[in-house]
Every structure is written in C-alpha cells, then in structure tokens.
mmCIF file of C-alpha atoms in Angstrom:
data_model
loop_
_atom_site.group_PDB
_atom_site.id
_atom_site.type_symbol
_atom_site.label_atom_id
_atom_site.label_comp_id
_atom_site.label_asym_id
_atom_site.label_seq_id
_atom_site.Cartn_x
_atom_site.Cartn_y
_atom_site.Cartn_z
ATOM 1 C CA UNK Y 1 65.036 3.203 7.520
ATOM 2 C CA UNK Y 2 65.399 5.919 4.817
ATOM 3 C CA UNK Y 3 64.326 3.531 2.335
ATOM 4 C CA UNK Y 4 61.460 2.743 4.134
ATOM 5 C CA UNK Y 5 60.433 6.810 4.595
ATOM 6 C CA UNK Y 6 60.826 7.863 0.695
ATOM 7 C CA UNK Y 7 58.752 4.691 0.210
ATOM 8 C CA UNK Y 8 55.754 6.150 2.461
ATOM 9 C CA UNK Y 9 56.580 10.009 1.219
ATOM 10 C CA UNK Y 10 56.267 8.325 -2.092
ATOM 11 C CA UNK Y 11 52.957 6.936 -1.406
ATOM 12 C CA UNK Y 12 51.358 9.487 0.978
ATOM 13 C CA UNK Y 13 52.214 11.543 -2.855
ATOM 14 C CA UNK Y 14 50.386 9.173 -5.075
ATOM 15 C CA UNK Y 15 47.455 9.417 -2.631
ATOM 16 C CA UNK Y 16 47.229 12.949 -2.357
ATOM 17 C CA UNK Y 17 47.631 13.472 -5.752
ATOM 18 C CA UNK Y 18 44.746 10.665 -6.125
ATOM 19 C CA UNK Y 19 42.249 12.728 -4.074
ATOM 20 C CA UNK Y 20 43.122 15.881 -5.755
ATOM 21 C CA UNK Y 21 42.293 14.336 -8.699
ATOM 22 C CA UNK Y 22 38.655 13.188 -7.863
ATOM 23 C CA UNK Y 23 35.542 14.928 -7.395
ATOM 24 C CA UNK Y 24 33.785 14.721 -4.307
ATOM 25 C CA UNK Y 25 30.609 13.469 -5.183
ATOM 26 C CA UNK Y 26 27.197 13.876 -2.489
ATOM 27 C CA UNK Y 27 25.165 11.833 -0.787
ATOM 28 C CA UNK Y 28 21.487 11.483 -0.755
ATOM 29 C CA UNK Y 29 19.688 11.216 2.455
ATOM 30 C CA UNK Y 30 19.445 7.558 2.107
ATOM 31 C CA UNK Y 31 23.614 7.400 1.613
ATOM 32 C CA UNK Y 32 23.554 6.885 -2.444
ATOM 33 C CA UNK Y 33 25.946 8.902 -4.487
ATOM 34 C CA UNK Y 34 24.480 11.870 -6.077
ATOM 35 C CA UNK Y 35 25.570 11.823 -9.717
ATOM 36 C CA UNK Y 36 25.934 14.809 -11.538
ATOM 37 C CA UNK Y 37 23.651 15.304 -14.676
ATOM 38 C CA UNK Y 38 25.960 14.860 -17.581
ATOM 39 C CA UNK Y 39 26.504 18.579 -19.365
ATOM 40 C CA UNK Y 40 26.266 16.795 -23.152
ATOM 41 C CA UNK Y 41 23.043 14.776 -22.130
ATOM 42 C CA UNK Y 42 19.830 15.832 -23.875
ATOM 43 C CA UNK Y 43 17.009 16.960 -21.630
ATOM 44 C CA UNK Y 44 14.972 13.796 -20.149
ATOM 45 C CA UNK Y 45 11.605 13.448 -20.683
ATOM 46 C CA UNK Y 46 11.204 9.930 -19.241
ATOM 47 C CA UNK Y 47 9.232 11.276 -15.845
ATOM 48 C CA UNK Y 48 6.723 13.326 -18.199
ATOM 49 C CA UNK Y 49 3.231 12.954 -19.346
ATOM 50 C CA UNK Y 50 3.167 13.755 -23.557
ATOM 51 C CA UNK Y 51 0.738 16.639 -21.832
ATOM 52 C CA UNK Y 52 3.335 17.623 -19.686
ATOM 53 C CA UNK Y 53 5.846 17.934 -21.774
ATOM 54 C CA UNK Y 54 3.427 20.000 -24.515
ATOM 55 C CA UNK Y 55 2.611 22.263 -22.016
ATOM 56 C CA UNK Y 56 6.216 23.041 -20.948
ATOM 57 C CA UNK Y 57 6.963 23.596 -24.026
ATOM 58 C CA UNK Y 58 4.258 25.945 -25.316
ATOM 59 C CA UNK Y 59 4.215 29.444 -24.183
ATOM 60 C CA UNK Y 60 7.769 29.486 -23.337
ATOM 61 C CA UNK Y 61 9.229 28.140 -26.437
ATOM 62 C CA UNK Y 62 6.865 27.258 -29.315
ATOM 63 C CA UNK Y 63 4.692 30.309 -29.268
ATOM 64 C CA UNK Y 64 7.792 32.700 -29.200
ATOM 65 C CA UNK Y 65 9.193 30.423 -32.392
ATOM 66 C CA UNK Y 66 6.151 30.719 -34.095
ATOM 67 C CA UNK Y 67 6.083 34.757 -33.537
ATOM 68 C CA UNK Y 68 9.706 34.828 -34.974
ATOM 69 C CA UNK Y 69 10.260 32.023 -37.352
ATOM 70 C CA UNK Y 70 6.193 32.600 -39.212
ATOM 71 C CA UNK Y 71 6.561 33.006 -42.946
ATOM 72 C CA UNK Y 72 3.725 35.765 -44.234
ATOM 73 C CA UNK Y 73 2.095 34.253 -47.338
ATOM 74 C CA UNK Y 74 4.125 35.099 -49.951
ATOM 75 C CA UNK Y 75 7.426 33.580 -48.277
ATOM 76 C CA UNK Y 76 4.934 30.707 -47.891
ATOM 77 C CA UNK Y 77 4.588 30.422 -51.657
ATOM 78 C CA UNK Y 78 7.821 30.442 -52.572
ATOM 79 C CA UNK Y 79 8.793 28.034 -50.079
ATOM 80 C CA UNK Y 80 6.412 25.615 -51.261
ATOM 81 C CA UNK Y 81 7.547 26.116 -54.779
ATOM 82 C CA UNK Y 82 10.826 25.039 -54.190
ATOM 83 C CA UNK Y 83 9.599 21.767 -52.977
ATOM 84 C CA UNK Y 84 9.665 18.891 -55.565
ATOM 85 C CA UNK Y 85 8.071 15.560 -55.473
ATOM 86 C CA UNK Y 86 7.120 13.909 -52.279
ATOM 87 C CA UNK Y 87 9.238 16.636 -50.393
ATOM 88 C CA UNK Y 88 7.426 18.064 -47.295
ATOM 89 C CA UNK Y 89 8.640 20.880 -44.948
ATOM 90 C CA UNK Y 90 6.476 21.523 -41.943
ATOM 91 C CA UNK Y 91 6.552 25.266 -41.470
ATOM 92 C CA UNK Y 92 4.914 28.312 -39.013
ATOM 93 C CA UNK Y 93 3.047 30.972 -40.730
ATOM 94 C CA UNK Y 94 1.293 33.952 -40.063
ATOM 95 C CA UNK Y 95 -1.794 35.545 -42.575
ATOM 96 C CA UNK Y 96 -5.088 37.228 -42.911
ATOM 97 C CA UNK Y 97 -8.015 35.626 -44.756
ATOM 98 C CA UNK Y 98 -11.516 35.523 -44.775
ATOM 99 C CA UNK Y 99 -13.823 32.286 -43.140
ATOM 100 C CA UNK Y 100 -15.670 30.582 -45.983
ATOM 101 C CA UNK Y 101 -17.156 27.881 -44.129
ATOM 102 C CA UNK Y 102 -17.283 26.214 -40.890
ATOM 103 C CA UNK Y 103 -17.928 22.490 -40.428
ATOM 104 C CA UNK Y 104 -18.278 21.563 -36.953
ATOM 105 C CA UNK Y 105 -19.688 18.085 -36.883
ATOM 106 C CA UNK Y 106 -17.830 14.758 -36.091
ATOM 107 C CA UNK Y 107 -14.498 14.054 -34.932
ATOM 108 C CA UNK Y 108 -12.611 16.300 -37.914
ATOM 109 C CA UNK Y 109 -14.129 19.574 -37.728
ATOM 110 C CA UNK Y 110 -12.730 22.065 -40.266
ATOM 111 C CA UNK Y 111 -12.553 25.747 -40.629
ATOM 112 C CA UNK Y 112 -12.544 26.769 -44.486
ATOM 113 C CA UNK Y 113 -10.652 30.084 -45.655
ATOM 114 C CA UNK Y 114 -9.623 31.732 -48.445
ATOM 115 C CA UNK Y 115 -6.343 33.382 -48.278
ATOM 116 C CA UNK Y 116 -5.466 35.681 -51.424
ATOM 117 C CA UNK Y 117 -7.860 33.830 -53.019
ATOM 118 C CA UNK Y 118 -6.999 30.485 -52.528
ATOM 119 C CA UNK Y 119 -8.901 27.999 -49.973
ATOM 120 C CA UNK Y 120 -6.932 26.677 -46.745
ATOM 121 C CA UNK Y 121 -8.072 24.205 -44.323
ATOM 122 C CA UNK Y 122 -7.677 24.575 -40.788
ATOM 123 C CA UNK Y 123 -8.191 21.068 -38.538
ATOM 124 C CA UNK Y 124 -10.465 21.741 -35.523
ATOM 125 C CA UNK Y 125 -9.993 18.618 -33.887
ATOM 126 C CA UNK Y 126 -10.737 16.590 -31.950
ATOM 127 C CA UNK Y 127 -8.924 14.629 -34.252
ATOM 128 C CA UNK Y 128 -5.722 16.407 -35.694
ATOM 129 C CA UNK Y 129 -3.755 14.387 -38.578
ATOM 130 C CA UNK Y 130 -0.466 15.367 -38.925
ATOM 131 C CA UNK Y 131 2.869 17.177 -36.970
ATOM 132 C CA UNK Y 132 3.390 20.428 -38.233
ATOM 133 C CA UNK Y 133 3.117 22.075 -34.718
ATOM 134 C CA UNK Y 134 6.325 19.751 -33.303
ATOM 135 C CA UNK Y 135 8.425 19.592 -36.343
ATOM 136 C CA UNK Y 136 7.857 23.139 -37.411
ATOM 137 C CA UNK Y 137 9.355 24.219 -33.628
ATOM 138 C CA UNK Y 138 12.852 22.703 -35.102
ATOM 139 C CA UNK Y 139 14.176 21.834 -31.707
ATOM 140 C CA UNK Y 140 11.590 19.004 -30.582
ATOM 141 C CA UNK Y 141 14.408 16.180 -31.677
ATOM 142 C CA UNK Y 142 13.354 12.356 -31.686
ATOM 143 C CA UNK Y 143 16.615 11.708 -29.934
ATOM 144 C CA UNK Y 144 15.506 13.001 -27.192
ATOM 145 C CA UNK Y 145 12.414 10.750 -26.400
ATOM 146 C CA UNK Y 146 12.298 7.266 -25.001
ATOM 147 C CA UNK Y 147 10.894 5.933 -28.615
ATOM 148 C CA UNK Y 148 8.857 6.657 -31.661
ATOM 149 C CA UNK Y 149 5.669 6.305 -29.583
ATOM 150 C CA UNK Y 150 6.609 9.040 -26.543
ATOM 151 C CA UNK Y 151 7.627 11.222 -29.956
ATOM 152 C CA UNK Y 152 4.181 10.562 -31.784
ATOM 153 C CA UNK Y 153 2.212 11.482 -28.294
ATOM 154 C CA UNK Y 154 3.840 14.918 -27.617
ATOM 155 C CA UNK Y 155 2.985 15.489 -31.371
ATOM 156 C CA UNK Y 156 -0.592 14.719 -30.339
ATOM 157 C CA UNK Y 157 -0.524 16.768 -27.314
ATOM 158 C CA UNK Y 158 0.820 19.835 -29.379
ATOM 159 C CA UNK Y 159 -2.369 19.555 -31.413
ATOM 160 C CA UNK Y 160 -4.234 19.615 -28.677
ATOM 161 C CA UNK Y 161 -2.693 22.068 -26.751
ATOM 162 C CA UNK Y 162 -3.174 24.234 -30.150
ATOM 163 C CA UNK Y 163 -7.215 23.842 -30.166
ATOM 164 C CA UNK Y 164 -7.188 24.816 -26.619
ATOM 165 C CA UNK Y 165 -6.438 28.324 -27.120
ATOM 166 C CA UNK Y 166 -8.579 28.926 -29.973
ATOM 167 C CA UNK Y 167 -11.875 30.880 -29.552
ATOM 168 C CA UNK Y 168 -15.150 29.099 -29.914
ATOM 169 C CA UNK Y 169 -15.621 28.800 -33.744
ATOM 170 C CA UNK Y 170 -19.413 28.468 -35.510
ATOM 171 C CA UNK Y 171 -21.060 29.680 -38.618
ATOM 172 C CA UNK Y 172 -21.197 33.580 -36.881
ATOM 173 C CA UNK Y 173 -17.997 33.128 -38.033
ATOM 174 C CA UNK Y 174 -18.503 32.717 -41.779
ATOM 175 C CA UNK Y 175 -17.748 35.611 -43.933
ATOM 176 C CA UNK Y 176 -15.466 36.873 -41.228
ATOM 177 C CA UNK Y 177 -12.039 38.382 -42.188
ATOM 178 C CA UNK Y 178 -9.323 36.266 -39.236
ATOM 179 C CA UNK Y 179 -6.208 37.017 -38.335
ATOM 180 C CA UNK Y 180 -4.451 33.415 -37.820
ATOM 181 C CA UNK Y 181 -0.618 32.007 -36.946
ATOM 182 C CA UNK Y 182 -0.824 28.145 -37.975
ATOM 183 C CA UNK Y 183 1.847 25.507 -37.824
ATOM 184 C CA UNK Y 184 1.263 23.283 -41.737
ATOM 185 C CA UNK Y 185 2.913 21.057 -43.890
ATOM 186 C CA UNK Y 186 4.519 22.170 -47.637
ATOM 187 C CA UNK Y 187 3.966 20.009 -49.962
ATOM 188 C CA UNK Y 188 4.845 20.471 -53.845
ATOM 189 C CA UNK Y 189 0.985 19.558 -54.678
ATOM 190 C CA UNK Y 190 -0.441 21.625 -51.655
ATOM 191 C CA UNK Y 191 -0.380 22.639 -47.961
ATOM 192 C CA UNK Y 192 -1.254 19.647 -45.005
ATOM 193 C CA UNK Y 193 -2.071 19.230 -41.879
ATOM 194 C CA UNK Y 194 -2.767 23.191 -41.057
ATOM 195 C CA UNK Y 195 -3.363 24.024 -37.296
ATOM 196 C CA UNK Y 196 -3.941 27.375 -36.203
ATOM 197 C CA UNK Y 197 -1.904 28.116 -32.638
ATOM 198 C CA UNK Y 198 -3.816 31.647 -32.825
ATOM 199 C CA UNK Y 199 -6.868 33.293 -34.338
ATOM 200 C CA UNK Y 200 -8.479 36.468 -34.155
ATOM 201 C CA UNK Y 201 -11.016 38.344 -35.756
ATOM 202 C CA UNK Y 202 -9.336 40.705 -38.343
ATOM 203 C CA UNK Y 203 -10.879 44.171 -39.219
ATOM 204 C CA UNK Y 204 -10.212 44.114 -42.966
ATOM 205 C CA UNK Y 205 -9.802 41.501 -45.689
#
C-alpha cells in the first residue's frame, strides 16, 4: 500500500511538473491552436501586395532614412571615388542644382540637371531601371521575401511610389534652380539609376 502511494505521489510530481513546464497555448474560434509568432522570425510579407508593402514602408521608414542617411554632394564624390571596377553602392542623397532640360515623351522620361557643374539624370518613369530606392534603405533584406520575384516587385513599387510624390514636371521647369533628395547608384565610371523621392523649387543656384 505505501508502495503503491509514493508511486502515484511520484507521478502526480512528474505531471505537475509537466504542466508547469508548458505554455498554455489559445484557441481560435474554430478550436485550432493559436501559435505564437516566433520572436527571431523576420517580418512576413506573404499576405502583401509589392504596393502594399511600398507604401508601408515609405513615409514611416524610407523617407525618415533618406532625411538622415542623404550624403550632400561632396560626400557623394568621395564615395564614388572609392569605388573601383564594377563596384556599385546604391546610396540617398540630398543637393541643389539647376534643370537643364526636361524630356517628357515615351515611357523613360528624364529630367536633366547640372549639379556643380556636372549633368545628372533623374528617371521620370513610367519606366524606372534600377533599385537604388530599396537597397539604399539598407533594411529591405531579400531574406525576407517569398523569392527574387516578390523582391524585384517591391523594388518596382518603390519607384513608383517615388514618382508619385513628385510635382508635375515640364519645360517651365527648365532653367530652374531644384532642391532634390534622390535614391542612385555609385558607380566608379558614373552615377545610375537616380530617382528623386523629393523635389522642390530652390531659390538660388
């Protein structure tokens, strides 16, 4: 009989000491578990539109990176002469320059500038070539989309989300001195794939 009672005192232990040890987990209102999100998981995309996602991100995060993280032109010149070879470095920037021209026919329109004397290129759209908008941000990671395609499409939607919030640009334009934060791409040779995220008119130039 004593045997018998340590043997259940012993077991009534190992199952409290069981249930103590587990977390209760919810249910759902249709009875399935409710699993916690996993702390070390990236943030899931999966149930988001390449808009969606682009829009999430921009005034909350990319805008307030560009603000802090823009190089002024100078810092943008050096950077770019530190590159070597086929090296690029997609970068945020912030400068004043004057419009030279503005080409607004087709599906690559272009804004022309000269900045300290020397010409940039700003893409217009529709069609944008290039990333510098995501991987300037520095915290848009490819690990954290489904696949290369989900990560080329919030690229695209970036770009787009960039045009959207320019102001209507035409030849009244040309001459102009502009105020502009772009996203572009560093490259020994020259500087790619320049979107502007903001543009005003400047008063001097």
């Amino acid at each position: 009989m004593q045997l018998n009672a340590l043997r259940k005192t012993g077991l009534g232990c190992v199952i409290l000491l069981l249930l103590t040890a587990c977390d209760v987990v919810g249910l759902d209102s249709s009875g399935k578990p409710i699993i916690p999100a996993d702390p070390s998981a990236g943030p899931d995309y999966s149930s988001q539109t390449p808009a969606q996602i682009a829009q999430a991100f921009w005034v909350p995060k990319i805008l307030p990176a560009a603000h802090v993280n823009a190089l002024d032109w100078a810092a943008l010149k050096q950077a770019q002469g530190q590159l070597k070879g086929t090296d690029g470095k997609s970068v945020y920037t912030k400068f004043s320059g004057k419009v030279t021209a503005v080409d607004t026919d087709g599906l690559e329109r272009k804004l022309q500038l000269s900045v300290n004397g020397e010409p940039l290129t700003l893409q217009l759209g529709p069609i944008i070539k290039g990333n510098a908008v995501r991987d300037a941000a520095g915290f848009i990671r490819f690990e954290d989309f489904k696949n290369q395609v989900q990560f080329a499409q919030v690229a695209k939607a970036l770009n787009k989300q960039a045009l959207s919030g320019l102001p209507a640009l035409d030849a009244g334009w040309i001459g102009q001195p502009v105020d502009v934060l772009a996203a572009v791409t560093l490259r020994a040779d020259g500087i790619d794939d320049a979107v502007a995220l903001e543009m005003t008119r400047g008063t001097t130039q």
